[in-house]
PDB file of C-alpha atoms in Angstrom:
ATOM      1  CA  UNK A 831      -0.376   5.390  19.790  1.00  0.00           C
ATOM      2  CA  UNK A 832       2.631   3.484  18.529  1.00  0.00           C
ATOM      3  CA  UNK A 833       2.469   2.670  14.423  1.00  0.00           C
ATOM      4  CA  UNK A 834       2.816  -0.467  13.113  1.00  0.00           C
ATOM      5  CA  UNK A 835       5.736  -2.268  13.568  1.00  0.00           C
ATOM      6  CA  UNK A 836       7.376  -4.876  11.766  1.00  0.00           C
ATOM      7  CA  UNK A 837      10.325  -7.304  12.978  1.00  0.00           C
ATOM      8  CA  UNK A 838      13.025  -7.965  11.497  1.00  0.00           C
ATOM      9  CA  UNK A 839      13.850  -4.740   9.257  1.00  0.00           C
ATOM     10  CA  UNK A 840      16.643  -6.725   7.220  1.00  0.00           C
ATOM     11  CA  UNK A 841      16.980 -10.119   6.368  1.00  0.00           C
ATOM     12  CA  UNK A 842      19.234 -12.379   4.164  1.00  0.00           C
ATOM     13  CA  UNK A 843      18.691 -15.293   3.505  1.00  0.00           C
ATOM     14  CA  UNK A 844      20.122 -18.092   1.072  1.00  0.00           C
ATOM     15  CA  UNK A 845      17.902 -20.314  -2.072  1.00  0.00           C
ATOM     16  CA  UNK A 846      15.578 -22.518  -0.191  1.00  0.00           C
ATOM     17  CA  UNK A 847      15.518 -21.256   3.623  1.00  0.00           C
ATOM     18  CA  UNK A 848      12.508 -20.352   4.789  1.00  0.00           C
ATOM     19  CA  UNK A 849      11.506 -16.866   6.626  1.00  0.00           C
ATOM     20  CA  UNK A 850       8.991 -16.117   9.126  1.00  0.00           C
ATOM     21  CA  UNK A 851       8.098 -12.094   9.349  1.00  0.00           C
ATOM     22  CA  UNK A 852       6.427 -10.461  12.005  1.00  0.00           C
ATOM     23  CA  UNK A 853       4.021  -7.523  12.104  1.00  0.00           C
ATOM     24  CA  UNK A 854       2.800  -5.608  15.409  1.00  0.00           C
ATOM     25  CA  UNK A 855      -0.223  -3.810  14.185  1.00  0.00           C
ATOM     26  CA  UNK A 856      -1.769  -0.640  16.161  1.00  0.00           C
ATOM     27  CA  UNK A 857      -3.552  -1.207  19.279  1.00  0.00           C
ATOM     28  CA  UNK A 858      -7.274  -1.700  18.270  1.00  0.00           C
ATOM     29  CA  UNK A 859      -6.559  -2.686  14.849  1.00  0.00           C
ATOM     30  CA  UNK A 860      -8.300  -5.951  13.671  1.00  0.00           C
ATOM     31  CA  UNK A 861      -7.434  -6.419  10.433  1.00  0.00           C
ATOM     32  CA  UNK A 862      -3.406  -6.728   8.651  1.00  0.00           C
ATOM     33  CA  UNK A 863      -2.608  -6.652   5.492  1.00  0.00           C
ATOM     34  CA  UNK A 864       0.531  -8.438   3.772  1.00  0.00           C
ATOM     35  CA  UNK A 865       2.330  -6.465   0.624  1.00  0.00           C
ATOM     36  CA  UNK A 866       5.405  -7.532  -1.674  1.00  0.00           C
ATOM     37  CA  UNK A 867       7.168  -4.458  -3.300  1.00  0.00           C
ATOM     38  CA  UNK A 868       9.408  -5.351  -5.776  1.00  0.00           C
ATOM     39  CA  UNK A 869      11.030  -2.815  -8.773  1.00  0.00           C
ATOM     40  CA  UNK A 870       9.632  -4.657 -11.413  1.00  0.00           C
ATOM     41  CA  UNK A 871       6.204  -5.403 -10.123  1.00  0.00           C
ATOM     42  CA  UNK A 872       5.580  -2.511  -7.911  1.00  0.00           C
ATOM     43  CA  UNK A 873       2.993  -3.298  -4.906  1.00  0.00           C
ATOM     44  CA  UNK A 874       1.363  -6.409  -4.859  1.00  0.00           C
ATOM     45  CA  UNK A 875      -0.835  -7.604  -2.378  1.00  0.00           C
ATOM     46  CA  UNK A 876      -0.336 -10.971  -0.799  1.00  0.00           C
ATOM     47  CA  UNK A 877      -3.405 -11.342   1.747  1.00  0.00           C
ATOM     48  CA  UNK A 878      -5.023  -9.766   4.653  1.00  0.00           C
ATOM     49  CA  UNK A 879      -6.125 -11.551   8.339  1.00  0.00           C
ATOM     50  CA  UNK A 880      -9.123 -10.549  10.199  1.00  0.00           C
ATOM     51  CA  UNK A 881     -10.071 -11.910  13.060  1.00  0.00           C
ATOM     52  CA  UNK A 882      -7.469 -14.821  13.108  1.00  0.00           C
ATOM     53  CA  UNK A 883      -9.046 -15.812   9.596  1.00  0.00           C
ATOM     54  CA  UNK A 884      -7.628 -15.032   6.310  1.00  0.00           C
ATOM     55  CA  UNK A 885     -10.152 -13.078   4.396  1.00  0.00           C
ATOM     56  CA  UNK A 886      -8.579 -12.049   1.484  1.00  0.00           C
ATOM     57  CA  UNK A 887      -5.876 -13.814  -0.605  1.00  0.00           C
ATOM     58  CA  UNK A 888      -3.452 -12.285  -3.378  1.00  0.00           C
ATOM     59  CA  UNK A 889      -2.273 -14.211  -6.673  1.00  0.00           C
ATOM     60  CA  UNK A 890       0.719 -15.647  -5.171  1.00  0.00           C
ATOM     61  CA  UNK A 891       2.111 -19.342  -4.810  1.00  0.00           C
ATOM     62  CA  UNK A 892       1.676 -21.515  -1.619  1.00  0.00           C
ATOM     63  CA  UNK A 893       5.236 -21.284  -0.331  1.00  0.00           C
ATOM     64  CA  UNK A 894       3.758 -17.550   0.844  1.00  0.00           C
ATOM     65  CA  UNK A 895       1.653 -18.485   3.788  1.00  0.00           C
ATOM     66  CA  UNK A 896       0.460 -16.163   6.894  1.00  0.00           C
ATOM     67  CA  UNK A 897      -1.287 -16.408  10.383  1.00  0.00           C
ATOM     68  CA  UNK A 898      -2.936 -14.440  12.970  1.00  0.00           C
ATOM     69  CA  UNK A 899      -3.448 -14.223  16.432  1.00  0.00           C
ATOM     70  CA  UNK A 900      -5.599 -13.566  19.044  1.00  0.00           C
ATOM     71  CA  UNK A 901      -4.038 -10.271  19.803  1.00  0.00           C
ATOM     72  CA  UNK A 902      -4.092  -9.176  16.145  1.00  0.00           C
ATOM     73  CA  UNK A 903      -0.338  -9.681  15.867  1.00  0.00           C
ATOM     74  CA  UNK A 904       0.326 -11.513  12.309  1.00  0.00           C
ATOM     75  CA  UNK A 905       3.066 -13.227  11.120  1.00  0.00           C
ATOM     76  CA  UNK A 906       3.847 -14.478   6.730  1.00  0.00           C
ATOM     77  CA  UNK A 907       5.997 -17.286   6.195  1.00  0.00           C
ATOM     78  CA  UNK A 908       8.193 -18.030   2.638  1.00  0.00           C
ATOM     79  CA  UNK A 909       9.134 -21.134   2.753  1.00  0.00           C
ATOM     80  CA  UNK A 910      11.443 -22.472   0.237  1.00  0.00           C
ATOM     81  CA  UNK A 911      12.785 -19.275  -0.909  1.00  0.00           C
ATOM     82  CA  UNK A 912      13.634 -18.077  -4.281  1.00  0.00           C
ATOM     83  CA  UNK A 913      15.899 -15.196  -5.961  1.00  0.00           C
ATOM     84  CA  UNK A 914      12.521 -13.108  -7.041  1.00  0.00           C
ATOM     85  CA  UNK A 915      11.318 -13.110  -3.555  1.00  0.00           C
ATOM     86  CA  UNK A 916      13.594 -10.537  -2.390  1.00  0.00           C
ATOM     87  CA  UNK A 917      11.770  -7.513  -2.023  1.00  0.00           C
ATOM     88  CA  UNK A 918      10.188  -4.948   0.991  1.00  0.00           C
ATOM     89  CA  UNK A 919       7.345  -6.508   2.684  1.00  0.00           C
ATOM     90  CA  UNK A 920       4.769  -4.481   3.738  1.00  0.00           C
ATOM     91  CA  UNK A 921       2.369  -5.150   6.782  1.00  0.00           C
ATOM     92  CA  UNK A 922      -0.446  -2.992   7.546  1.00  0.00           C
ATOM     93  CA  UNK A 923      -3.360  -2.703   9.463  1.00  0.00           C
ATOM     94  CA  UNK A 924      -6.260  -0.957  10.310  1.00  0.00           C
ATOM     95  CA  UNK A 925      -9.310  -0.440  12.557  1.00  0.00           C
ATOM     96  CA  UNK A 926     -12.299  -1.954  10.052  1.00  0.00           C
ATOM     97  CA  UNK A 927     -14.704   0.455   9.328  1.00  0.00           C
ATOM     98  CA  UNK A 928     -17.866   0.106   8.202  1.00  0.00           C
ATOM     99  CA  UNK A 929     -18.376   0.515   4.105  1.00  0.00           C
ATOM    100  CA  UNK A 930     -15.109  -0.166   3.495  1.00  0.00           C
ATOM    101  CA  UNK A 931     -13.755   3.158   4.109  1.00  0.00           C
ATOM    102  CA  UNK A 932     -10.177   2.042   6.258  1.00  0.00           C
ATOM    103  CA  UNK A 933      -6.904   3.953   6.355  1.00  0.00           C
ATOM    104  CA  UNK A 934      -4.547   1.303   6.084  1.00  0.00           C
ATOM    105  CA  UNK A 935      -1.336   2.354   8.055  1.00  0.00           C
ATOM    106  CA  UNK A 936       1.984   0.689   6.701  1.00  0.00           C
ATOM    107  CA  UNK A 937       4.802  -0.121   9.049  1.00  0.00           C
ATOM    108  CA  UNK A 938       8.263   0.471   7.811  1.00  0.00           C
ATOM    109  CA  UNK A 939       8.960  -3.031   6.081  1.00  0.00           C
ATOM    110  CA  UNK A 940      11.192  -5.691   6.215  1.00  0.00           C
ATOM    111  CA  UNK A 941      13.943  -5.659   3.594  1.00  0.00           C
ATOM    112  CA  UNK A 942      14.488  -9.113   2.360  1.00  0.00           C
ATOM    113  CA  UNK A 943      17.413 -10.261   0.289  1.00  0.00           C
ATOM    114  CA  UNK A 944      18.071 -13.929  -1.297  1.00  0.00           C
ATOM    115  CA  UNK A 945      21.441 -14.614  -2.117  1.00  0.00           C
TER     116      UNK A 945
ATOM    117  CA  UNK B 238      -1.641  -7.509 -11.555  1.00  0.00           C
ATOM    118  CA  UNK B 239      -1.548  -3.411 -10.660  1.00  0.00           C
ATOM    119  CA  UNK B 240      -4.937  -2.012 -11.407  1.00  0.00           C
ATOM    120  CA  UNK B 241      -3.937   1.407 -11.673  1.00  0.00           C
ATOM    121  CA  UNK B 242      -1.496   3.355 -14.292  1.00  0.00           C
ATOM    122  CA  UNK B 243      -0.062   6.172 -13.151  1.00  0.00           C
ATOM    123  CA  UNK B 244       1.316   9.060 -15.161  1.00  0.00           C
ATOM    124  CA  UNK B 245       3.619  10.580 -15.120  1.00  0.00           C
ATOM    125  CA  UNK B 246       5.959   7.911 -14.241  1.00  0.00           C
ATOM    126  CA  UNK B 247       8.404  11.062 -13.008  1.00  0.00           C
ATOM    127  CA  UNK B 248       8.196  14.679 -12.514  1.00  0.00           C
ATOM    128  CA  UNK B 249      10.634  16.670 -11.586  1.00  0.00           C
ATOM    129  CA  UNK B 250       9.939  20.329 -10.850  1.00  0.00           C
ATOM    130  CA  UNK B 251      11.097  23.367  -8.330  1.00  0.00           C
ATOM    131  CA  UNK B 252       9.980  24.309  -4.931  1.00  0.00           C
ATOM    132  CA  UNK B 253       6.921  26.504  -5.135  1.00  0.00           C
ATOM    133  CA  UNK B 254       5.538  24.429  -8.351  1.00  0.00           C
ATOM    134  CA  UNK B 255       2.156  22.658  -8.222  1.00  0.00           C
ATOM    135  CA  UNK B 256       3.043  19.375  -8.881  1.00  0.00           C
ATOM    136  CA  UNK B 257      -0.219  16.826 -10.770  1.00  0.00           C
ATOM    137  CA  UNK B 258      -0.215  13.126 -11.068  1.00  0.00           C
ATOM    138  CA  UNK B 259      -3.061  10.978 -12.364  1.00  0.00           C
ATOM    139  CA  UNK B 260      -4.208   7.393 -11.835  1.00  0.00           C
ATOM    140  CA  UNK B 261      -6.103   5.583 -14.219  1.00  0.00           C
ATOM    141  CA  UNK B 262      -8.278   2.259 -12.975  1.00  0.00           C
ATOM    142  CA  UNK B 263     -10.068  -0.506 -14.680  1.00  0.00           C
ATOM    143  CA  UNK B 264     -12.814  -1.842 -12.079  1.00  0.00           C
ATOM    144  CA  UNK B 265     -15.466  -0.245  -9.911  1.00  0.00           C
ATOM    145  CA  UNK B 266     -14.015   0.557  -6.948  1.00  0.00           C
ATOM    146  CA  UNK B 267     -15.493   1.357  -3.325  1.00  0.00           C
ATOM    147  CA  UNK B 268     -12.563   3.866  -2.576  1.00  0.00           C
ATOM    148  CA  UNK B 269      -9.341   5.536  -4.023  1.00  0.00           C
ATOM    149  CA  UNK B 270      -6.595   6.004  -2.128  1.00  0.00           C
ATOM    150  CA  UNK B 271      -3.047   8.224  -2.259  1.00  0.00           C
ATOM    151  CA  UNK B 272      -0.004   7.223  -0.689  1.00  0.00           C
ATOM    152  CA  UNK B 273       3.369   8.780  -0.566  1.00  0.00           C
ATOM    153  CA  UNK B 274       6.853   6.371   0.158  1.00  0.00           C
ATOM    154  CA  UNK B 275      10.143   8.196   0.858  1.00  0.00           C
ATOM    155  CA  UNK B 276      12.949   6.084  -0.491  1.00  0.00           C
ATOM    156  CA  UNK B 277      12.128   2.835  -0.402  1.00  0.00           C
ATOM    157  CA  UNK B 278      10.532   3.134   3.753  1.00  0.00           C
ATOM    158  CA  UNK B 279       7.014   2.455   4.513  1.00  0.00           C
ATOM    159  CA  UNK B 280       3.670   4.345   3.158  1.00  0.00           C
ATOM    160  CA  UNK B 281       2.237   7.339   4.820  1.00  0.00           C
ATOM    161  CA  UNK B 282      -1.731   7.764   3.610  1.00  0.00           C
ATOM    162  CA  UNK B 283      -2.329  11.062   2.953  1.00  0.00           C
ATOM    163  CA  UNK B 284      -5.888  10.856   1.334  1.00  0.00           C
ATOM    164  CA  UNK B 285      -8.962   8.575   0.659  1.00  0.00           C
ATOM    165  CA  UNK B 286     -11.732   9.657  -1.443  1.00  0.00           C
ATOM    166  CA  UNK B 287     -15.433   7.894  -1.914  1.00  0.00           C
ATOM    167  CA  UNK B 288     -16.436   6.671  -5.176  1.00  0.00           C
ATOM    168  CA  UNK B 289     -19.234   9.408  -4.805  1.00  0.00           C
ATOM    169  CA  UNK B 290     -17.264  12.122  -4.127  1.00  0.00           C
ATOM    170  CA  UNK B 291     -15.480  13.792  -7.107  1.00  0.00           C
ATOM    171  CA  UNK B 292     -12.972  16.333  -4.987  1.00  0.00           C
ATOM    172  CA  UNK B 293     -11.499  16.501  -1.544  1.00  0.00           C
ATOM    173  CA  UNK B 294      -8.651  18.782  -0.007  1.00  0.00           C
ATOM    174  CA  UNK B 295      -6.320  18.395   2.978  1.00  0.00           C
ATOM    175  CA  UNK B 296      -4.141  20.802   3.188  1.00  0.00           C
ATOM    176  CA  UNK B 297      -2.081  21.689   0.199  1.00  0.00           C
ATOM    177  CA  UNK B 298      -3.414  18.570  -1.493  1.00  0.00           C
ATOM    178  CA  UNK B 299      -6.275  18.061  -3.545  1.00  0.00           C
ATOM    179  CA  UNK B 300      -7.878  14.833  -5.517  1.00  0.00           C
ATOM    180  CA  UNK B 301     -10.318  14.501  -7.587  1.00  0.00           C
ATOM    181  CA  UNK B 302     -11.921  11.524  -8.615  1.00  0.00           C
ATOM    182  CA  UNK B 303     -13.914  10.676 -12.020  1.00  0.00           C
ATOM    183  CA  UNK B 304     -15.547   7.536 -11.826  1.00  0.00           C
ATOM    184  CA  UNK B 305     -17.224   7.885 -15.407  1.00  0.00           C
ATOM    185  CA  UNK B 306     -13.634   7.956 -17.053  1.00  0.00           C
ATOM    186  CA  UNK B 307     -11.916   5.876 -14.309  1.00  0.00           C
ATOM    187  CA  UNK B 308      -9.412   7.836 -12.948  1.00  0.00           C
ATOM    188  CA  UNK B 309      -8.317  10.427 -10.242  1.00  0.00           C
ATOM    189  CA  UNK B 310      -5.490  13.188  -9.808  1.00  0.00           C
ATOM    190  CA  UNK B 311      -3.651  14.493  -7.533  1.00  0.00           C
ATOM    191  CA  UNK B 312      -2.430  17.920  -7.027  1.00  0.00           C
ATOM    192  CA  UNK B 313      -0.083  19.332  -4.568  1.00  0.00           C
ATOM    193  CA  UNK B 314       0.363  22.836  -4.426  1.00  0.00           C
ATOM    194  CA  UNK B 315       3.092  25.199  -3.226  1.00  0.00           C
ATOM    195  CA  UNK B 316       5.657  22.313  -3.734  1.00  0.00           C
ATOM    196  CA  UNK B 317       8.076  21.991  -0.865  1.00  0.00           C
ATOM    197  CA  UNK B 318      11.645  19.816  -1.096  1.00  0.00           C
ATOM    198  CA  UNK B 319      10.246  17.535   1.444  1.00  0.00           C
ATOM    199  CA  UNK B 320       7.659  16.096  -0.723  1.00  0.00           C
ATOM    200  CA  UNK B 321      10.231  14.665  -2.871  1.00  0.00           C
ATOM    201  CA  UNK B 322       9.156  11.196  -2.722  1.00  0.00           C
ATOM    202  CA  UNK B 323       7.211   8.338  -4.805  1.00  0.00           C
ATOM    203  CA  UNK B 324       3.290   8.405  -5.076  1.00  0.00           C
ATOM    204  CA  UNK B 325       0.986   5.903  -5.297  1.00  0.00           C
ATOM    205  CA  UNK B 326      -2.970   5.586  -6.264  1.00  0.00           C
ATOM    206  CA  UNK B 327      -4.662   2.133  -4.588  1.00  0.00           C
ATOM    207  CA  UNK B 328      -8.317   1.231  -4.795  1.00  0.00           C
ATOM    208  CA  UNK B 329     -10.350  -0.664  -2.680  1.00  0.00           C
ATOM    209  CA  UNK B 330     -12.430  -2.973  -5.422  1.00  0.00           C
ATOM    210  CA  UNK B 331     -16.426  -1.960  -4.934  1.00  0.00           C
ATOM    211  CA  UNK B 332     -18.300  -4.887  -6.618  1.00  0.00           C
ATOM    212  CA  UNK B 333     -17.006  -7.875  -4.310  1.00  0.00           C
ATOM    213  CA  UNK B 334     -18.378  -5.921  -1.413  1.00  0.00           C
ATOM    214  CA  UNK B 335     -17.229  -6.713   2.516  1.00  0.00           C
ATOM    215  CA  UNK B 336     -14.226  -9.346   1.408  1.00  0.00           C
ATOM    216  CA  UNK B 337     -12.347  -6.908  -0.403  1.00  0.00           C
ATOM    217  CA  UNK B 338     -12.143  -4.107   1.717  1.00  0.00           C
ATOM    218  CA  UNK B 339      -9.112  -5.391   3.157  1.00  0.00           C
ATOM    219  CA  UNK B 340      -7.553  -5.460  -0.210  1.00  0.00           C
ATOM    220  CA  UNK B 341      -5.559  -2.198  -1.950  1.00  0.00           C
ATOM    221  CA  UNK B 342      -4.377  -2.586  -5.403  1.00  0.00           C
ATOM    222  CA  UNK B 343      -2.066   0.026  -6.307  1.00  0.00           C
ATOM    223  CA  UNK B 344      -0.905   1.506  -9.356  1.00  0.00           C
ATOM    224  CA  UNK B 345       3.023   1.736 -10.366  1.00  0.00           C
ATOM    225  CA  UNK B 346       3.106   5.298  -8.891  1.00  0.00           C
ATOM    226  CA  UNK B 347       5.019   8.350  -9.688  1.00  0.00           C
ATOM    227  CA  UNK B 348       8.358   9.664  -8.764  1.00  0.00           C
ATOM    228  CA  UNK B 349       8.022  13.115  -7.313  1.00  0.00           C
ATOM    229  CA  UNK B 350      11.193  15.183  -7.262  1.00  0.00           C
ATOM    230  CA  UNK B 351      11.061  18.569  -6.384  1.00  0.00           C
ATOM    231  CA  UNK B 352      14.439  20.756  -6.632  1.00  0.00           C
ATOM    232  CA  UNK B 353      15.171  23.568  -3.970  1.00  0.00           C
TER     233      UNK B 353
END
């Protein structure tokens, strides 16, 4: 099966733009899950979609928004962009298990920069 | 806010070393998780454990997990230059039930360097 895949890989963008991500999950997988990786506060998690419906959300502001669709595919949005939102985003999905006991598998990230 | 601490922060040893890291956590937790980055790329999982199991092995890895003191280890034996890389502990929270299990919270993970 093909991993998770994530579109664009780089990005730069200036103070105030907005960004849309994208994130292909593995065929089968139902749930994604949105990360921010950043040196100074590591991984953080900024929300997860199941079933088109958000079901988990992180401790970040509003301009960090997210979707997805009916074929699982997901997208996160920044909107108004600041310098301390560059960082790798993570997307990641998995199958839902029962119990709680899912692999997540990460795709490779998209790099953004803010100039 | 990062649940786990991780120590050490770096280790750097040579090939053929066991190499340990430990992960500290502050709530109850459904599952523990390891993950391994290589420079700055995506995360590969290489192990979950249960909050009722205490040890599990794949390969030339081995966790444990100690839910009375919080915390888990990892140990990879027989250290090869390809596991050079940065590790990370997440947790899957275990009191919110269903709506978390979507949710990892990792610690700030350990720098693995391992010389030929």
């Amino acid at each position: 099966k093909a991993g998770v895949t994530q579109t664009p890989r780089y990005l730069i963008k200036t103070r105030g733009q907005q960004v849309t991500l994208s994130c292909s999950p593995i065929s089968g997988h139902r749930s994604v899950s949105w990360y921010q990786q950043t040196p100074g506060q590591g991984l953080q998690f900024l929300f997860e979609y199941f079933s088109e419906t958000q079901r988990n959300k992180g401790n970040f502001p509003g301009r960090f928004s997210g979707r997805q669709f009916s074929n699982s595919r997901s997208e996160m949005n920044v909107s108004t962009l600041e310098l301390g939102d560059s960082a790798l985003y993570l997307c990641a999905s998995s199958l839902v298990l029962r119990g709680g006991l899912d692999t997540q598998y990460f795709g490779p990230g998209t790099r953004l920069t803010v100039l | 806010s990062q649940q786990g601490e991780e120590d050490p922060q770096a280790l750097s040893i040579q090939e053929g070393e066991n190499a340990t890291m430990n992960c500290s956590y502050k709530t109850s937790i459904n599952n523990l998780q390891w993950y391994r980055q290589n420079s700055g790329r995506g995360l590969v999982h290489l192990i979950l454990i249960r909050s009722n199991e205490r040890e599990k092995h794949s390969g030339r890895l081995r966790v444990t997990l100690d839910t009375s003191k919080k915390s888990s280890s990892l140990l990879i034996t027989a250290s090869r230059a390809a596991d050079t890389a940065s590790y990370f502990c997440a947790t899957v929270n275990g009191e919110a039930g269903g709506t978390s299990y979507g949710k990892l919270t990792f610690g700030q993970g350990t720098i693995l360097t391992v010389h030929p």
